[in-house]
Short mmCIF file of C-alpha atoms and ligand atoms in Angstrom, two decimals:
data_model
loop_
_atom_site.label_atom_id
_atom_site.label_comp_id
_atom_site.label_asym_id
_atom_site.label_seq_id
_atom_site.Cartn_x
_atom_site.Cartn_y
_atom_site.Cartn_z
CA MET Y 160 -30.41 69.88 -14.64
CA ILE Y 161 -31.57 66.02 -14.25
CA ARG Y 162 -33.16 67.12 -11.06
CA LYS Y 163 -35.04 69.99 -12.61
CA ILE Y 164 -36.31 67.59 -15.50
CA LEU Y 165 -37.51 65.16 -12.85
CA ARG Y 166 -39.22 67.84 -10.73
CA TRP Y 167 -40.98 69.08 -13.87
CA SER Y 168 -42.02 65.66 -15.05
CA GLY Y 169 -43.27 65.02 -11.63
CA ILE Y 170 -45.39 68.12 -11.71
CA VAL Y 171 -46.80 67.31 -15.27
CA LEU Y 172 -47.65 63.70 -14.15
CA GLY Y 173 -49.36 65.05 -11.08
CA ILE Y 174 -51.48 67.45 -13.22
CA ILE Y 175 -52.24 64.77 -15.72
CA ALA Y 176 -53.47 62.54 -12.70
CA VAL Y 177 -55.60 65.21 -11.10
CA LEU Y 178 -57.25 66.02 -14.59
CA LEU Y 179 -57.96 62.11 -15.18
CA LEU Y 180 -59.69 62.03 -11.58
CA ILE Y 181 -61.69 65.07 -12.39
CA ALA Y 182 -62.78 63.55 -15.80
CA TYR Y 183 -63.74 60.29 -14.07
CA GLY Y 184 -65.67 62.16 -11.40
CA VAL Y 185 -67.71 64.03 -14.03
CA ILE Y 186 -68.43 60.68 -15.82
CA TYR Y 187 -69.36 59.19 -12.53
CA GLY Y 188 -71.80 61.86 -11.64
CA ILE Y 189 -73.28 61.84 -15.29
CA THR Y 190 -73.70 58.13 -15.26
CA ALA Y 191 -75.18 58.03 -11.62
CA GLN Y 192 -77.59 60.52 -12.80
CA ARG Y 193 -78.73 58.47 -15.78
CA ILE Y 194 -78.88 55.11 -13.91
CA ASN Y 195 -81.09 56.92 -11.00
CA LYS Y 196 -83.40 58.80 -13.41
CA THR Y 197 -86.90 57.74 -12.93
CA TYR Y 198 -89.41 57.47 -15.95
CA GLU Y 199 -93.06 58.03 -15.76
CA VAL Y 200 -94.77 55.85 -18.20
CA ALA Y 201 -98.26 54.73 -18.96
CA VAL Y 202 -98.16 50.93 -19.19
CA ARG Y 203 -101.00 49.61 -21.24
CA SER Y 204 -102.81 46.53 -19.75
CA ILE Y 205 -103.12 43.57 -22.19
CA ASP Y 206 -104.95 40.25 -21.61
CA ILE Y 207 -102.67 37.44 -20.57
CA PRO Y 208 -104.30 34.06 -21.16
CA ALA Y 209 -102.92 31.02 -19.57
CA ASP Y 210 -103.86 28.20 -21.85
CA SER Y 211 -101.49 25.61 -23.12
CA ALA Y 212 -101.32 26.92 -26.63
CA THR Y 213 -100.27 30.43 -25.35
CA ILE Y 214 -97.79 28.90 -23.10
CA SER Y 215 -96.09 26.70 -25.79
CA HIS Y 216 -96.08 29.79 -28.16
CA GLY Y 217 -94.24 31.62 -25.31
CA ALA Y 218 -91.87 28.86 -24.91
CA HIS Y 219 -90.91 29.33 -28.55
CA LEU Y 220 -90.51 32.96 -28.17
CA PHE Y 221 -88.43 32.55 -25.11
CA ALA Y 222 -85.95 30.31 -27.23
CA ILE Y 223 -85.91 32.43 -30.38
CA LYS Y 224 -85.44 35.67 -28.47
CA GLY Y 225 -82.45 34.26 -26.40
CA CYS Y 226 -83.96 35.25 -22.92
CA GLY Y 227 -82.16 32.05 -21.47
CA ASP Y 228 -78.65 33.37 -22.41
CA CYS Y 229 -79.02 35.79 -19.63
CA HIS Y 230 -81.81 34.41 -17.42
CA GLY Y 231 -80.87 30.69 -17.67
CA ALA Y 232 -82.86 27.95 -19.41
CA ASN Y 233 -84.71 27.35 -16.05
CA LEU Y 234 -85.18 31.10 -15.63
CA ALA Y 235 -83.42 31.31 -12.43
CA GLY Y 236 -81.20 33.97 -13.50
CA LYS Y 237 -77.43 34.12 -13.74
CA VAL Y 238 -74.33 36.36 -13.58
CA PHE Y 239 -73.51 36.70 -17.26
CA LEU Y 240 -70.79 39.05 -17.05
CA ASP Y 241 -68.26 39.57 -14.21
CA ASP Y 242 -65.35 41.82 -14.89
CA PRO Y 243 -63.69 44.11 -12.47
CA MET Y 244 -63.35 46.95 -14.90
CA ILE Y 245 -66.72 46.67 -16.48
CA GLY Y 246 -68.87 45.28 -13.83
CA ARG Y 247 -70.97 42.52 -12.69
CA LEU Y 248 -74.14 42.14 -14.73
CA VAL Y 249 -76.89 39.71 -13.47
CA GLY Y 250 -80.03 38.26 -15.37
CA ALA Y 251 -82.88 38.44 -12.87
CA ASN Y 252 -84.30 35.19 -11.44
CA LEU Y 253 -87.76 35.26 -13.30
CA THR Y 254 -89.28 32.46 -11.33
CA SER Y 255 -91.34 32.98 -8.15
CA GLY Y 256 -88.72 31.12 -6.14
CA GLU Y 257 -86.38 32.70 -3.51
CA GLY Y 258 -84.56 35.53 -5.04
CA GLY Y 259 -87.06 35.72 -7.98
CA VAL Y 260 -89.86 38.02 -8.83
CA PRO Y 261 -91.76 39.02 -5.63
CA ASP Y 262 -95.46 37.93 -4.83
CA TRP Y 263 -96.65 41.34 -5.77
CA PHE Y 264 -95.22 41.29 -9.23
CA SER Y 265 -98.08 41.97 -11.50
CA ASP Y 266 -98.83 41.71 -15.15
CA LYS Y 267 -98.16 45.50 -15.33
CA ASP Y 268 -94.67 44.87 -13.76
CA TRP Y 269 -93.88 42.37 -16.44
CA LEU Y 270 -95.07 44.78 -19.12
CA ARG Y 271 -93.13 47.68 -17.67
CA ALA Y 272 -90.02 45.59 -17.80
CA MET Y 273 -90.50 44.04 -21.12
CA ARG Y 274 -91.94 47.02 -23.14
CA HIS Y 275 -90.22 49.89 -21.43
CA GLY Y 276 -87.12 48.55 -19.66
CA ILE Y 277 -88.27 50.08 -16.44
CA ASP Y 278 -88.40 48.52 -12.92
CA HIS Y 279 -91.27 49.11 -10.26
CA GLU Y 280 -89.37 52.18 -8.86
CA GLY Y 281 -89.40 53.81 -12.23
CA LYS Y 282 -85.65 53.49 -12.95
CA SER Y 283 -84.23 51.82 -15.99
CA LEU Y 284 -83.35 48.23 -15.81
CA LEU Y 285 -79.53 47.34 -16.26
CA LEU Y 286 -78.57 45.80 -19.76
CA MET Y 287 -81.94 43.97 -20.11
CA PRO Y 288 -82.59 44.51 -23.84
CA SER Y 289 -86.13 45.50 -23.64
CA TYR Y 290 -85.66 47.72 -26.85
CA GLU Y 291 -85.59 44.57 -28.73
CA TYR Y 292 -88.93 43.40 -27.38
CA ALA Y 293 -90.81 46.57 -26.84
CA ARG Y 294 -92.47 46.19 -30.34
CA LEU Y 295 -93.56 42.75 -29.99
CA ASP Y 296 -97.29 42.57 -30.68
CA ASP Y 297 -99.79 42.02 -27.83
CA LYS Y 298 -100.21 38.26 -28.67
CA ASP Y 299 -96.53 37.56 -28.56
CA MET Y 300 -95.84 39.73 -25.54
CA ALA Y 301 -98.77 37.97 -23.53
CA ALA Y 302 -97.48 34.47 -24.66
CA LEU Y 303 -93.77 35.21 -23.50
CA ILE Y 304 -95.18 36.46 -20.02
CA ALA Y 305 -97.47 33.61 -19.63
CA PHE Y 306 -94.76 31.07 -20.36
CA CYS Y 307 -92.58 32.71 -17.94
CA LYS Y 308 -95.30 32.92 -15.05
CA ALA Y 309 -95.95 29.19 -15.69
CA GLN Y 310 -92.38 27.97 -14.85
CA PRO Y 311 -91.88 26.33 -11.54
CA PRO Y 312 -90.22 28.39 -8.87
CA VAL Y 313 -86.38 27.89 -8.43
CA ASN Y 314 -84.57 29.20 -5.38
CA SER Y 315 -81.63 31.16 -6.57
CA ALA Y 316 -80.22 34.23 -4.87
CA LEU Y 317 -77.91 36.14 -7.10
CA PRO Y 318 -75.24 38.72 -6.05
CA PRO Y 319 -76.13 42.52 -6.90
CA ALA Y 320 -75.25 43.87 -10.07
CA HIS Y 321 -72.36 46.36 -9.99
CA ILE Y 322 -71.02 49.03 -12.69
CA GLY Y 323 -67.29 49.09 -12.82
CA PRO Y 324 -65.35 52.15 -13.95
CA MET Y 325 -64.87 51.05 -17.55
CA GLY Y 326 -68.56 50.12 -17.70
CA ARG Y 327 -69.27 53.84 -16.72
CA ILE Y 328 -66.89 55.17 -19.27
CA LEU Y 329 -68.51 53.07 -22.06
CA THR Y 330 -71.79 54.05 -20.79
CA ALA Y 331 -70.96 57.72 -20.70
CA PHE Y 332 -69.84 57.43 -24.41
CA ASP Y 333 -72.88 55.40 -25.51
CA GLN Y 334 -70.73 52.40 -26.28
CA MET Y 335 -72.50 49.82 -24.01
CA PRO Y 336 -76.44 49.50 -23.99
CA LEU Y 337 -76.57 49.78 -20.03
CA LEU Y 338 -79.84 51.81 -19.93
CA PRO Y 339 -82.69 50.28 -22.07
CA ALA Y 340 -85.23 52.82 -20.87
CA GLU Y 341 -83.16 55.56 -22.84
CA LYS Y 342 -83.55 53.50 -26.11
CA VAL Y 343 -87.19 52.61 -25.97
CA ASP Y 344 -90.00 54.70 -27.61
CA HIS Y 345 -92.29 54.73 -24.66
CA GLY Y 346 -95.23 56.03 -26.72
CA TYR Y 347 -95.19 53.29 -29.21
CA GLN Y 348 -98.56 51.51 -29.64
CA GLN Y 349 -98.06 47.89 -30.30
CA PRO Y 350 -100.36 46.12 -32.63
CA ALA Y 351 -102.74 43.55 -31.51
CA GLN Y 352 -101.22 40.91 -33.89
CA VAL Y 353 -99.05 40.96 -36.82
CA VAL Y 354 -99.57 38.68 -39.93
CA LYS Y 355 -97.26 35.85 -39.59
CA GLU Y 356 -96.45 34.71 -43.11
CA VAL Y 357 -93.29 34.29 -45.10
CA THR Y 358 -93.02 37.94 -46.15
CA ALA Y 359 -90.27 40.52 -45.82
CA GLU Y 360 -92.73 42.47 -43.51
CA TYR Y 361 -92.85 39.64 -41.02
CA GLY Y 362 -88.93 39.25 -41.40
CA LYS Y 363 -88.65 42.79 -40.56
CA TYR Y 364 -90.70 42.19 -37.37
CA LEU Y 365 -88.60 38.99 -36.49
CA ALA Y 366 -85.22 40.96 -37.26
CA MET Y 367 -85.91 43.33 -34.21
CA SER Y 368 -84.06 40.72 -32.37
CA CYS Y 369 -81.15 41.03 -34.50
CA THR Y 370 -80.80 44.80 -34.13
CA GLY Y 371 -79.19 44.86 -30.78
CA CYS Y 372 -75.90 43.51 -32.06
CA HIS Y 373 -76.21 44.06 -35.95
CA TYR Y 374 -77.52 47.59 -35.36
CA PRO Y 375 -80.91 48.97 -36.52
CA ASP Y 376 -79.72 49.20 -40.12
CA LEU Y 377 -78.30 45.55 -39.84
CA LYS Y 378 -75.11 46.59 -41.31
CA GLY Y 379 -73.07 45.48 -38.40
CA GLY Y 380 -69.85 47.23 -37.07
CA LYS Y 381 -68.24 47.54 -33.70
CA SER Y 382 -69.54 45.00 -31.20
CA PRO Y 383 -71.87 46.41 -28.49
CA ILE Y 384 -70.31 44.06 -26.10
CA PRO Y 385 -66.88 45.30 -24.87
CA GLY Y 386 -63.95 43.15 -26.14
CA GLN Y 387 -66.08 41.19 -28.66
CA PRO Y 388 -65.05 40.88 -32.51
CA PRO Y 389 -67.07 43.11 -34.89
CA VAL Y 390 -70.51 42.24 -35.98
CA ALA Y 391 -71.21 41.21 -39.59
CA ASN Y 392 -73.18 43.08 -42.16
CA ILE Y 393 -76.33 40.95 -42.71
CA THR Y 394 -78.02 43.04 -45.45
CA ALA Y 395 -77.77 42.16 -49.29
CA SER Y 396 -74.68 44.13 -49.49
CA GLY Y 397 -72.94 41.55 -47.06
CA HIS Y 398 -72.43 37.72 -47.63
CA ILE Y 399 -76.17 37.19 -47.35
CA GLY Y 400 -76.70 38.94 -50.62
CA LYS Y 401 -74.94 35.81 -52.32
CA TRP Y 402 -76.57 33.13 -50.22
CA SER Y 403 -79.64 31.15 -51.36
CA VAL Y 404 -82.50 30.70 -48.83
CA GLU Y 405 -81.39 27.03 -48.16
CA GLU Y 406 -77.67 28.18 -47.40
CA PHE Y 407 -79.18 31.04 -45.14
CA VAL Y 408 -81.34 28.61 -43.25
CA ASN Y 409 -78.48 26.18 -42.75
CA THR Y 410 -76.09 28.75 -41.56
CA LEU Y 411 -78.60 29.90 -38.75
CA ARG Y 412 -79.25 26.16 -37.93
CA THR Y 413 -75.58 24.99 -37.83
CA GLY Y 414 -73.64 28.05 -37.29
CA THR Y 415 -71.30 27.32 -40.36
CA THR Y 416 -71.63 29.87 -43.30
CA PRO Y 417 -71.33 28.87 -46.95
CA GLU Y 418 -67.79 30.42 -46.92
CA GLY Y 419 -66.91 27.84 -44.27
CA LYS Y 420 -66.74 30.06 -41.26
CA GLN Y 421 -67.79 28.52 -37.93
CA LEU Y 422 -69.55 30.91 -35.84
CA LYS Y 423 -69.22 30.87 -32.21
CA ASN Y 424 -72.32 30.69 -30.31
CA GLU Y 425 -71.05 33.15 -27.56
CA GLU Y 426 -70.53 35.96 -30.29
CA MET Y 427 -73.29 35.00 -32.71
CA PRO Y 428 -76.04 33.07 -30.97
CA TRP Y 429 -76.72 30.49 -33.63
CA LYS Y 430 -78.26 28.12 -31.00
CA MET Y 431 -80.86 30.63 -30.48
CA THR Y 432 -81.60 31.22 -34.27
CA ALA Y 433 -81.55 27.33 -34.57
CA ALA Y 434 -84.89 27.37 -32.60
CA TYR Y 435 -86.61 29.58 -35.43
CA THR Y 436 -89.14 27.75 -37.54
CA THR Y 437 -88.11 27.39 -41.23
CA ASP Y 438 -90.98 29.90 -42.26
CA GLU Y 439 -89.53 32.35 -39.71
CA LEU Y 440 -85.96 31.87 -41.10
CA LYS Y 441 -87.51 32.32 -44.69
CA ALA Y 442 -89.06 35.67 -43.90
CA LEU Y 443 -85.93 36.81 -42.19
CA TYR Y 444 -84.11 35.97 -45.40
CA LEU Y 445 -86.67 37.83 -47.61
CA TYR Y 446 -86.23 40.94 -45.33
CA LEU Y 447 -82.56 40.96 -45.09
CA LYS Y 448 -82.19 40.56 -48.82
CA SER Y 449 -84.49 43.32 -49.42
CA ILE Y 450 -82.23 45.87 -47.62
C1 HEC M 14 -78.66 40.43 -22.67
C2 HEC M 14 -79.15 39.77 -21.50
C3 HEC M 14 -80.77 39.67 -21.34
C4 HEC M 14 -81.46 38.93 -22.24
C5 HEC M 14 -81.39 38.50 -23.51
C6 HEC M 14 -82.78 39.20 -21.63
N1 HEC M 14 -82.73 39.74 -20.39
FE1 HEC M 14 -84.22 40.16 -19.06
N2 HEC M 14 -82.97 41.05 -17.78
C7 HEC M 14 -81.55 40.88 -18.04
C8 HEC M 14 -80.97 41.80 -16.86
C9 HEC M 14 -79.50 42.03 -16.62
C10 HEC M 14 -82.00 41.90 -16.01
C11 HEC M 14 -81.86 42.65 -14.47
C12 HEC M 14 -81.92 44.14 -14.80
C13 HEC M 14 -81.93 44.97 -13.42
O1 HEC M 14 -81.81 44.18 -12.40
O2 HEC M 14 -81.74 46.04 -13.52
C14 HEC M 14 -83.22 41.57 -16.58
C15 HEC M 14 -84.43 41.88 -15.99
C16 HEC M 14 -85.58 41.32 -16.63
C17 HEC M 14 -87.00 41.40 -15.99
C18 HEC M 14 -87.27 42.21 -14.85
C19 HEC M 14 -87.31 41.29 -13.68
C20 HEC M 14 -87.43 42.13 -12.31
O3 HEC M 14 -87.32 41.30 -11.22
O4 HEC M 14 -87.54 43.27 -12.24
C21 HEC M 14 -87.89 40.76 -16.86
C22 HEC M 14 -89.30 40.36 -16.49
C23 HEC M 14 -87.05 40.22 -17.84
N3 HEC M 14 -85.65 40.43 -17.87
C24 HEC M 14 -87.56 39.32 -18.99
C25 HEC M 14 -86.88 38.83 -19.99
C26 HEC M 14 -87.42 38.07 -21.20
C27 HEC M 14 -88.73 37.63 -21.17
C28 HEC M 14 -86.27 37.96 -22.05
C29 HEC M 14 -86.48 37.47 -23.59
C30 HEC M 14 -87.64 37.94 -24.22
C31 HEC M 14 -85.26 38.53 -21.48
N4 HEC M 14 -85.49 39.14 -20.21
C32 HEC M 14 -83.97 38.67 -22.26
C33 HEC M 14 -80.89 40.61 -19.10
C34 HEC M 14 -81.45 39.97 -20.19
C1 HEC M 15 -75.44 38.81 -29.40
C2 HEC M 15 -75.21 39.36 -30.58
C3 HEC M 15 -75.86 39.00 -31.94
C4 HEC M 15 -77.09 38.73 -31.98
C5 HEC M 15 -78.45 38.86 -31.06
C6 HEC M 15 -77.22 38.45 -33.45
N1 HEC M 15 -76.02 38.27 -33.97
FE1 HEC M 15 -75.70 37.63 -35.92
N2 HEC M 15 -73.64 37.77 -35.54
C7 HEC M 15 -73.01 38.44 -34.43
C8 HEC M 15 -71.67 38.52 -34.60
C9 HEC M 15 -70.68 39.04 -33.72
C10 HEC M 15 -71.37 38.06 -35.99
C11 HEC M 15 -69.98 37.98 -36.43
C12 HEC M 15 -69.40 36.62 -36.09
C13 HEC M 15 -68.11 36.30 -36.78
O1 HEC M 15 -67.66 37.24 -37.63
O2 HEC M 15 -67.53 35.31 -36.36
C14 HEC M 15 -72.66 37.67 -36.56
C15 HEC M 15 -72.85 36.89 -37.73
C16 HEC M 15 -74.02 36.60 -38.44
C17 HEC M 15 -74.00 36.00 -39.59
C18 HEC M 15 -72.96 35.57 -40.48
C19 HEC M 15 -72.66 36.74 -41.55
C20 HEC M 15 -71.29 36.29 -42.40
O3 HEC M 15 -71.31 37.20 -43.33
O4 HEC M 15 -70.78 35.44 -42.38
C21 HEC M 15 -75.51 35.92 -39.91
C22 HEC M 15 -76.16 35.22 -41.04
C23 HEC M 15 -76.07 36.50 -38.72
N3 HEC M 15 -75.26 37.05 -37.81
C24 HEC M 15 -77.38 36.74 -38.64
C25 HEC M 15 -78.30 36.97 -37.51
C26 HEC M 15 -79.65 37.16 -37.49
C27 HEC M 15 -80.59 36.82 -38.51
C28 HEC M 15 -79.94 37.56 -36.20
C29 HEC M 15 -81.33 37.91 -35.49
C30 HEC M 15 -82.22 36.58 -35.76
C31 HEC M 15 -78.65 37.71 -35.39
N4 HEC M 15 -77.60 37.39 -36.35
C32 HEC M 15 -78.42 38.02 -34.18
C33 HEC M 15 -73.85 38.89 -33.38
C34 HEC M 15 -75.10 38.67 -33.05
#
């Protein structure tokens, strides 16, 4: 009897193992197809001036968009996630040093990466949040690129990126934003310049940088980063609905909320929001309170 049970449970376990292998094989195939898909997009050229006012505006944008979190403050790139199950994710070296962007990297290549999330071979970049930058107006985009191009070369050869089995499973079920090219509206026509005043409209433009984590409706939910705590609701129906503009500005500058919660910079990047100007934070507040 016992031998019979053991034999049957062995067969059942064997069948389950085979089914799991087949399921992973399917997931592997589907994600490989998505990762290797090539996109044909028309990259619109824009003027990229190199004057000091443009470059210092670009430096401000680089800070408030959190580029340094993945590319390093000196733009030399870094491994920002290395997990045997999820994978190794590597922010590129954006300088012209060794391991950085090649000599032939043109303004079109910058624009294709920033506005479409696509590399020079036509494939999606991996985990570069281009969908948060794709709608930046021409003036801001030109300033960001001008700033990056003006930085001194840093030699930094980084290990190649690698997607682990859990990374593939999460990607297959759209639980990880691995492929920005899938999320960008490639036909979007960016304005030359939006009006930068303390208005809810300008706040909406700035809040594009919050949508990657707080979701497009800004109501938060499950974290897009595997293993991280849930993301807060930052609309009027969340805590922000009860905060004054001073409390809001103070929270995003110090990381401490009026309820006394200390936000962790690794989860909610308040060191990035601390770099916003007061007018930018006020505009964000007006917009978030309006939704
Ligand atoms: C969440 C992390 C993250 C943030 C934030 C981020 N990047 Fe990236 N970026 C990446 C990764 C990862 C890559 C490499 C993608 C690849 O190799 O497929 C990349 C690639 C790039 C590339 C393409 C480089 C090349 O050699 O093809 C450019 C340009 C770039 N990023 C600029 C920026 C700028 C400017 C910002 C801020 C506005 C920014 N990135 C913010 C993760 C990030
Ligand atoms: C990298 C992901 C990420 C980005 C980008 C991000 N947030 Fe957050 N934010 C979080 C997480 C996670 C929490 C919840 C932290 C906690 O509960 O400890 C949070 C919490 C907050 C809170 C506190 C809410 C409360 O009820 O206490 C505010 C305010 C906030 N975010 C505003 C913003 C704004 C404004 C932006 C865009 C400029 C932004 N966040 C961008 C991840 C992010």
